[in-house]
Amino acid sequence: MQFIDLKAQYAVLKADIDAAIQQVLDHGQYIMGPEVAQLETALAARVGVGHCVTVASGTEALLIALMALDLQPGDEVITSPFTFAATAEVIALLGGVPVFVDVEPDTGLIDAGRIEAAITPRTRAVMPVSLYGQVPDMDAINAIAARHGLPVIEDAAQSFGASYQGRASCGVSTLGCTSFFPSKPLGCYGDGGALFTDDARLAQAAREIRVHGQSARYTHTRVGVGGRMDTIQCAVLLAKLPRLDWELQRRRELGARYHALLADVNVGLLTVREGRDSVWGQYTVTVPDRPAVQAALKAVGIPTAVHYPRPLHQQLAYERFAPAGGCPVAEQLAQQVMSLPMSPDLGEADQDRVVAALAAAVGRRG
Ligand SMILES: Cc1ncc(COP(=O)(O)O)c(C=O)c1O
């Protein structure tokens, strides 16, 4: 069994994806070819915002977002410690200070109730993470940020296609940033990412930053990066878009099915809050003795993964940013989280096998 089955998806879409790639090979505009703008138009419409700017990766999207906001050395950005390193990495790369705010125990998402206390005169932005495919409490986060005049960047690398109170992930903050890494809910065949915003000035800044800060050819008006997304990768995503709604629906159904099948199994399930959904970028449970459970599943051919084994404030690169008293909830989750096989093409018979193996390893309640 695959942890994420990308080959089944390719088998279904092969003719369309091959044709889309061939078209790029034929027209030869490998950088900033017509598919780039086509994808940006299609994705902006999907998300319901004015502007989509494709970039080289999800990490680049976050970096460019902070650069567009003109983050300066010493500026603080409030974020989650329970995330992939890229979230804090881009802040530190620019000389900024990631300020880690602990997460909610039942979702793993930043605890909005703790954000205001972390705001200081040096705070420049809030960067919540839509972990595992669920958007955090953006109404509360946006309200706090607005009170303090701060922009909000959604790290939506794991949640493209999720919804929050009827709005799309990536369209619920000042700047939404996502990743098209192959295993993400919308994945290309290499690296890719995008920023979304309704702010025309920020969109223009992002467009310039991704091409070395050029406002016109060889006119460098700001410091930028080489951060474009390849035309071929945009073409792959255009070919995948017609199936995306089916895939997102399948992710929701498989997530709900896991929840139902695991209801009496001795694992902790994540909560999906009212008015939101999760696209289950990862389907993650908590288990007390993770190494033993992983070994038991591996022995019967079921792959698992850990997202993430250590919160960022306990990583060597970021421990200097650890808050006093740590982030106990994130620390506890990091000990216990375990992700199960999940992708739109996961078959129900395979899902049943995962549940049976997990139940055999940890037992059932009652
Ligand atoms: C939460 C989060 N942020 C950022 C990233 C970075 O995205 P990418 O791998 O496309 O650079 C990822 C994905 O790996 C992620 O999961």
Short mmCIF file of C-alpha atoms and ligand atoms in Angstrom, two decimals:
data_model
loop_
_atom_site.label_atom_id
_atom_site.label_comp_id
_atom_site.label_asym_id
_atom_site.label_seq_id
_atom_site.Cartn_x
_atom_site.Cartn_y
_atom_site.Cartn_z
CA MET A 1 0.00 0.00 0.00
CA GLN A 2 1.19 3.52 -0.81
CA PHE A 3 1.16 6.28 1.82
CA ILE A 4 0.02 8.63 -0.95
CA ASP A 5 -1.01 7.07 -4.25
CA LEU A 6 0.06 9.45 -7.01
CA LYS A 7 0.43 6.78 -9.67
CA ALA A 8 -3.28 5.93 -9.67
CA GLN A 9 -4.09 9.60 -10.23
CA TYR A 10 -1.63 9.81 -13.12
CA ALA A 11 -3.08 6.65 -14.69
CA VAL A 12 -6.52 8.30 -14.81
CA LEU A 13 -5.26 11.65 -16.15
CA LYS A 14 -2.39 10.36 -18.29
CA ALA A 15 -3.74 11.43 -21.69
CA ASP A 16 -4.52 14.98 -20.53
CA ILE A 17 -1.31 15.45 -18.57
CA ASP A 18 0.89 14.05 -21.34
CA ALA A 19 -0.82 16.32 -23.88
CA ALA A 20 -0.43 19.36 -21.64
CA ILE A 21 3.30 18.70 -21.16
CA GLN A 22 3.75 18.01 -24.88
CA GLN A 23 2.11 21.33 -25.69
CA VAL A 24 4.73 23.17 -23.60
CA LEU A 25 7.51 21.19 -25.28
CA ASP A 26 6.05 22.19 -28.65
CA HIS A 27 5.63 25.91 -28.00
CA GLY A 28 8.92 26.07 -26.12
CA GLN A 29 8.07 28.86 -23.64
CA TYR A 30 9.42 26.95 -20.67
CA ILE A 31 9.61 30.04 -18.46
CA MET A 32 6.52 32.25 -18.03
CA GLY A 33 4.73 30.55 -20.93
CA PRO A 34 0.99 31.02 -21.49
CA GLU A 35 0.03 28.22 -19.08
CA VAL A 36 1.35 30.30 -16.16
CA ALA A 37 -1.21 33.08 -16.60
CA GLN A 38 -3.92 30.53 -17.49
CA LEU A 39 -3.35 28.71 -14.22
CA GLU A 40 -3.24 31.94 -12.21
CA THR A 41 -6.58 33.05 -13.68
CA ALA A 42 -8.18 29.66 -13.00
CA LEU A 43 -6.90 29.44 -9.43
CA ALA A 44 -7.78 33.02 -8.50
CA ALA A 45 -11.35 32.31 -9.67
CA ARG A 46 -11.48 29.07 -7.67
CA VAL A 47 -10.26 30.72 -4.49
CA GLY A 48 -12.41 33.80 -5.09
CA VAL A 49 -9.69 36.43 -4.83
CA GLY A 50 -8.47 39.04 -7.26
CA HIS A 51 -4.92 37.82 -7.73
CA CYS A 52 -2.97 34.58 -7.88
CA VAL A 53 0.81 34.66 -8.34
CA THR A 54 2.42 31.30 -9.01
CA VAL A 55 5.91 30.76 -7.57
CA ALA A 56 8.60 28.11 -7.37
CA SER A 57 7.35 26.36 -4.19
CA GLY A 58 5.27 26.78 -1.07
CA THR A 59 8.36 27.94 0.77
CA GLU A 60 8.97 30.58 -1.88
CA ALA A 61 5.35 31.71 -1.57
CA LEU A 62 5.81 32.34 2.16
CA LEU A 63 9.16 34.04 1.61
CA ILE A 64 7.80 36.29 -1.13
CA ALA A 65 4.73 37.11 1.00
CA LEU A 66 6.98 38.36 3.80
CA MET A 67 9.18 40.25 1.33
CA ALA A 68 6.10 41.86 -0.23
CA LEU A 69 5.14 43.01 3.28
CA ASP A 70 8.69 44.40 3.61
CA LEU A 71 9.63 42.36 6.67
CA GLN A 72 12.77 43.81 8.23
CA PRO A 73 15.42 42.22 10.47
CA GLY A 74 14.18 42.07 14.04
CA ASP A 75 10.52 42.13 13.04
CA GLU A 76 8.39 39.54 14.80
CA VAL A 77 5.95 37.19 13.09
CA ILE A 78 3.52 35.20 15.22
CA THR A 79 3.19 31.62 14.04
CA SER A 80 2.73 27.99 15.06
CA PRO A 81 5.54 25.79 16.36
CA PHE A 82 3.69 22.69 15.14
CA THR A 83 4.32 22.82 11.42
CA PHE A 84 6.81 22.03 8.70
CA ALA A 85 10.06 23.98 9.09
CA ALA A 86 9.42 26.19 6.06
CA THR A 87 6.89 28.27 8.02
CA ALA A 88 9.47 29.60 10.47
CA GLU A 89 12.42 29.22 8.11
CA VAL A 90 11.34 32.08 5.84
CA ILE A 91 10.92 34.41 8.82
CA ALA A 92 14.39 33.60 10.11
CA LEU A 93 15.90 33.82 6.60
CA LEU A 94 14.84 37.46 6.42
CA GLY A 95 16.30 38.15 9.86
CA GLY A 96 12.88 38.15 11.45
CA VAL A 97 11.85 36.52 14.71
CA PRO A 98 9.30 33.69 14.69
CA VAL A 99 7.17 34.06 17.81
CA PHE A 100 5.72 30.65 18.55
CA VAL A 101 2.21 30.49 19.97
CA ASP A 102 1.00 27.10 21.20
CA VAL A 103 -1.68 25.09 19.41
CA GLU A 104 -5.08 23.62 20.28
CA PRO A 105 -4.84 20.03 21.57
CA ASP A 106 -7.69 18.65 19.47
CA THR A 107 -6.82 20.26 16.11
CA GLY A 108 -3.09 21.02 16.21
CA LEU A 109 -3.96 24.50 14.90
CA ILE A 110 -2.64 27.73 16.41
CA ASP A 111 -4.68 28.68 19.48
CA ALA A 112 -6.21 32.02 18.48
CA GLY A 113 -6.93 32.77 22.13
CA ARG A 114 -3.20 33.02 22.84
CA ILE A 115 -2.23 35.29 19.96
CA GLU A 116 -3.03 38.71 21.41
CA ALA A 117 -0.76 38.16 24.42
CA ALA A 118 2.15 37.49 22.02
CA ILE A 119 1.80 40.80 20.17
CA THR A 120 4.53 43.37 20.88
CA PRO A 121 5.51 46.68 19.27
CA ARG A 122 7.81 44.65 16.96
CA THR A 123 5.08 42.34 15.65
CA ARG A 124 4.72 42.75 11.89
CA ALA A 125 2.46 39.88 10.86
CA VAL A 126 0.54 36.81 11.97
CA MET A 127 1.14 33.58 10.07
CA PRO A 128 -1.29 30.79 11.02
CA VAL A 129 -0.88 27.34 9.45
CA SER A 130 -3.75 25.27 8.03
CA LEU A 131 -2.29 22.07 9.39
CA TYR A 132 -3.38 18.73 7.93
CA GLY A 133 -5.88 20.48 5.66
CA GLN A 134 -8.03 22.45 8.13
CA VAL A 135 -8.03 26.25 8.30
CA PRO A 136 -7.55 27.72 11.79
CA ASP A 137 -9.96 30.16 13.46
CA MET A 138 -9.43 32.89 10.88
CA ASP A 139 -12.33 35.08 12.02
CA ALA A 140 -10.74 35.39 15.45
CA ILE A 141 -7.22 35.72 14.04
CA ASN A 142 -8.22 38.36 11.48
CA ALA A 143 -10.10 40.32 14.15
CA ILE A 144 -7.07 40.38 16.48
CA ALA A 145 -4.78 41.31 13.59
CA ALA A 146 -7.11 44.08 12.46
CA ARG A 147 -7.20 45.55 15.98
CA HIS A 148 -3.40 45.81 15.85
CA GLY A 149 -3.12 46.80 12.19
CA LEU A 150 -1.30 43.59 11.26
CA PRO A 151 -1.48 41.61 8.01
CA VAL A 152 -2.24 37.89 8.16
CA ILE A 153 -0.52 35.28 6.00
CA GLU A 154 -2.22 31.88 5.81
CA ASP A 155 0.28 29.06 5.39
CA ALA A 156 -2.15 26.96 3.37
CA ALA A 157 0.44 24.53 2.01
CA GLN A 158 -1.63 21.58 3.24
CA SER A 159 -5.13 22.93 2.71
CA PHE A 160 -5.72 23.98 -0.90
CA GLY A 161 -9.41 23.28 -1.53
CA ALA A 162 -10.50 23.43 2.12
CA SER A 163 -13.25 25.81 3.18
CA TYR A 164 -13.73 28.04 6.17
CA GLN A 165 -17.21 29.50 6.86
CA GLY A 166 -18.01 29.23 3.15
CA ARG A 167 -14.76 30.82 2.00
CA ALA A 168 -11.83 29.05 0.38
CA SER A 169 -8.53 28.40 2.09
CA CYS A 170 -5.99 30.86 0.60
CA GLY A 171 -8.75 33.48 0.40
CA VAL A 172 -9.31 34.13 4.11
CA SER A 173 -6.39 36.42 4.95
CA THR A 174 -4.26 39.25 3.57
CA LEU A 175 -2.10 36.75 1.70
CA GLY A 176 -2.76 33.04 1.27
CA CYS A 177 0.23 30.85 0.40
CA THR A 178 0.03 27.30 -0.85
CA SER A 179 2.29 24.53 -2.09
CA PHE A 180 1.92 22.32 -5.15
CA PHE A 181 4.47 19.77 -3.89
CA PRO A 182 3.40 16.45 -5.49
CA SER A 183 1.79 15.03 -2.34
CA LYS A 184 -0.31 18.12 -1.54
CA PRO A 185 -4.08 18.26 -2.19
CA LEU A 186 -3.27 19.93 -5.53
CA GLY A 187 0.17 18.71 -6.50
CA CYS A 188 2.30 19.17 -9.61
CA TYR A 189 5.18 16.95 -10.75
CA GLY A 190 7.97 18.86 -9.07
CA ASP A 191 8.03 21.99 -6.94
CA GLY A 192 5.44 24.74 -7.23
CA GLY A 193 3.40 27.12 -5.14
CA ALA A 194 1.23 30.21 -5.25
CA LEU A 195 0.22 33.35 -3.37
CA PHE A 196 -3.35 34.64 -3.33
CA THR A 197 -4.50 38.12 -2.41
CA ASP A 198 -7.15 40.73 -3.03
CA ASP A 199 -4.55 43.46 -2.55
CA ALA A 200 -3.38 44.61 -6.00
CA ARG A 201 -0.31 46.34 -4.54
CA LEU A 202 0.85 43.18 -2.75
CA ALA A 203 0.16 41.09 -5.85
CA GLN A 204 2.27 43.43 -7.96
CA ALA A 205 5.06 43.32 -5.36
CA ALA A 206 4.96 39.50 -5.39
CA ARG A 207 5.09 39.44 -9.21
CA GLU A 208 8.16 41.66 -9.16
CA ILE A 209 9.89 39.83 -6.31
CA ARG A 210 9.54 36.45 -8.05
CA VAL A 211 11.56 37.81 -11.01
CA HIS A 212 14.46 39.39 -9.14
CA GLY A 213 12.56 42.51 -8.19
CA GLN A 214 12.02 43.66 -11.76
CA SER A 215 9.21 46.06 -12.55
CA ALA A 216 10.29 45.89 -16.20
CA ARG A 217 13.07 43.95 -17.91
CA TYR A 218 16.39 44.86 -16.26
CA THR A 219 14.67 47.46 -14.13
CA HIS A 220 15.25 46.21 -10.59
CA THR A 221 13.16 48.32 -8.25
CA ARG A 222 13.42 46.01 -5.24
CA VAL A 223 15.43 43.04 -4.03
CA GLY A 224 13.84 39.84 -5.28
CA VAL A 225 14.49 36.16 -5.90
CA GLY A 226 14.40 33.73 -8.81
CA GLY A 227 11.04 32.36 -7.76
CA ARG A 228 8.99 31.52 -10.86
CA MET A 229 6.99 28.34 -11.28
CA ASP A 230 7.92 26.39 -14.45
CA THR A 231 5.47 26.46 -17.35
CA ILE A 232 5.45 22.65 -17.48
CA GLN A 233 4.36 22.45 -13.84
CA CYS A 234 1.56 24.96 -14.50
CA ALA A 235 0.48 22.84 -17.46
CA VAL A 236 0.35 19.74 -15.25
CA LEU A 237 -1.91 21.53 -12.78
CA LEU A 238 -4.19 22.84 -15.52
CA ALA A 239 -4.63 19.24 -16.67
CA LYS A 240 -5.39 18.15 -13.11
CA LEU A 241 -7.97 20.85 -12.33
CA PRO A 242 -11.00 19.14 -13.94
CA ARG A 243 -10.64 16.23 -11.48
CA LEU A 244 -9.86 18.37 -8.41
CA ASP A 245 -13.41 18.75 -7.09
CA TRP A 246 -13.92 14.99 -7.23
CA GLU A 247 -10.58 14.47 -5.46
CA LEU A 248 -11.39 16.99 -2.71
CA GLN A 249 -14.78 15.37 -2.17
CA ARG A 250 -13.13 11.95 -2.00
CA ARG A 251 -10.65 13.28 0.59
CA ARG A 252 -13.54 14.57 2.72
CA GLU A 253 -15.39 11.26 2.38
CA LEU A 254 -12.33 9.16 3.24
CA GLY A 255 -11.60 11.44 6.22
CA ALA A 256 -15.17 11.04 7.48
CA ARG A 257 -14.93 7.29 6.88
CA TYR A 258 -11.67 7.05 8.87
CA HIS A 259 -13.34 9.01 11.67
CA ALA A 260 -16.35 6.66 11.73
CA LEU A 261 -14.30 3.46 11.49
CA LEU A 262 -11.87 4.59 14.19
CA ALA A 263 -14.54 5.85 16.60
CA ASP A 264 -14.14 2.88 18.96
CA VAL A 265 -10.42 2.31 18.34
CA ASN A 266 -7.96 3.42 21.04
CA VAL A 267 -6.58 6.38 19.10
CA GLY A 268 -7.19 10.10 19.40
CA LEU A 269 -9.03 11.72 16.48
CA LEU A 270 -8.60 15.32 15.39
CA THR A 271 -11.60 17.63 15.60
CA VAL A 272 -12.92 19.39 12.52
CA ARG A 273 -14.62 22.55 13.75
CA GLU A 274 -18.12 23.72 12.86
CA GLY A 275 -18.24 25.69 9.62
CA ARG A 276 -14.99 24.22 8.33
CA ASP A 277 -13.89 21.10 6.54
CA SER A 278 -10.56 19.40 6.19
CA VAL A 279 -9.16 18.19 2.89
CA TRP A 280 -6.94 15.89 4.93
CA GLY A 281 -3.62 16.87 3.44
CA GLN A 282 -2.63 14.36 6.10
CA TYR A 283 -5.02 12.08 7.98
CA THR A 284 -3.47 12.13 11.42
CA VAL A 285 -4.39 10.43 14.69
CA THR A 286 -2.72 10.38 18.11
CA VAL A 287 -1.44 7.18 19.68
CA PRO A 288 0.31 6.73 23.02
CA ASP A 289 3.15 4.40 22.02
CA ARG A 290 3.88 5.58 18.48
CA PRO A 291 7.05 3.61 17.71
CA ALA A 292 5.33 0.32 18.61
CA VAL A 293 2.20 1.17 16.60
CA GLN A 294 4.22 2.24 13.57
CA ALA A 295 6.22 -0.98 13.75
CA ALA A 296 3.06 -3.09 14.00
CA LEU A 297 1.58 -1.41 10.92
CA LYS A 298 4.82 -1.63 9.00
CA ALA A 299 4.99 -5.37 9.72
CA VAL A 300 1.73 -5.83 7.80
CA GLY A 301 2.77 -3.55 4.93
CA ILE A 302 1.01 -0.34 6.00
CA PRO A 303 3.11 2.82 5.76
CA THR A 304 2.72 5.65 8.27
CA ALA A 305 4.46 8.99 8.74
CA VAL A 306 4.93 11.57 11.49
CA HIS A 307 3.94 15.20 10.95
CA TYR A 308 5.88 16.35 12.96
CA PRO A 309 8.09 14.54 15.48
CA ARG A 310 9.44 17.71 17.09
CA PRO A 311 7.95 21.20 17.30
CA LEU A 312 10.09 23.90 15.75
CA HIS A 313 11.03 25.61 19.03
CA GLN A 314 12.76 22.34 19.97
CA GLN A 315 14.74 22.11 16.73
CA LEU A 316 18.38 23.17 16.86
CA ALA A 317 17.88 25.81 14.17
CA TYR A 318 14.97 27.48 15.99
CA GLU A 319 15.45 26.77 19.70
CA ARG A 320 16.74 30.31 20.22
CA PHE A 321 13.18 31.42 19.45
CA ALA A 322 11.61 29.09 22.05
CA PRO A 323 9.13 30.92 24.26
CA ALA A 324 9.61 30.78 28.03
CA GLY A 325 7.81 27.67 29.23
CA GLY A 326 7.88 26.13 25.75
CA CYS A 327 4.72 25.14 23.91
CA PRO A 328 3.48 22.18 25.96
CA VAL A 329 0.53 21.28 23.75
CA ALA A 330 2.66 21.14 20.60
CA GLU A 331 5.30 19.17 22.50
CA GLN A 332 2.73 16.59 23.58
CA LEU A 333 1.21 16.29 20.08
CA ALA A 334 4.65 15.85 18.55
CA GLN A 335 5.11 12.77 20.73
CA GLN A 336 1.84 11.20 19.66
CA VAL A 337 0.78 12.17 16.14
CA MET A 338 0.87 9.55 13.41
CA SER A 339 -0.43 9.98 9.85
CA LEU A 340 -2.19 7.17 7.98
CA PRO A 341 -2.34 6.47 4.25
CA MET A 342 -4.52 9.11 2.58
CA SER A 343 -5.08 10.18 -1.00
CA PRO A 344 -8.18 10.51 -3.20
CA ASP A 345 -7.37 7.19 -4.84
CA LEU A 346 -7.08 5.26 -1.59
CA GLY A 347 -9.49 2.33 -1.97
CA GLU A 348 -11.98 1.57 0.78
CA ALA A 349 -10.70 -2.02 1.05
CA ASP A 350 -7.21 -0.64 1.74
CA GLN A 351 -8.64 1.84 4.23
CA ASP A 352 -10.41 -1.05 5.99
CA ARG A 353 -7.07 -2.87 6.18
CA VAL A 354 -5.43 0.18 7.79
CA VAL A 355 -8.19 0.43 10.39
CA ALA A 356 -8.09 -3.31 11.16
CA ALA A 357 -4.31 -3.24 11.59
CA LEU A 358 -4.48 -0.16 13.80
CA ALA A 359 -7.25 -1.70 15.92
CA ALA A 360 -5.18 -4.87 16.28
CA ALA A 361 -2.20 -2.80 17.44
CA VAL A 362 -3.93 -0.53 19.96
CA GLY A 363 -7.20 -2.32 20.77
CA ARG A 364 -10.79 -1.15 20.78
CA ARG A 365 -12.63 0.73 23.52
CA GLY A 366 -15.44 -0.75 25.52
C1 LIG B 1 2.86 23.76 6.44
C2 LIG B 1 3.82 23.83 5.29
N1 LIG B 1 4.38 25.01 4.99
C3 LIG B 1 5.22 25.14 3.96
C4 LIG B 1 5.56 24.07 3.15
C5 LIG B 1 6.56 24.25 2.07
O1 LIG B 1 6.08 23.95 0.80
P1 LIG B 1 7.11 23.47 -0.34
O2 LIG B 1 7.55 22.10 0.00
O3 LIG B 1 6.29 23.53 -1.58
O4 LIG B 1 8.23 24.46 -0.35
C6 LIG B 1 4.96 22.81 3.42
C7 LIG B 1 5.18 21.64 2.55
O5 LIG B 1 6.06 20.92 2.49
C8 LIG B 1 4.09 22.69 4.52
O6 LIG B 1 3.53 21.51 4.81
#
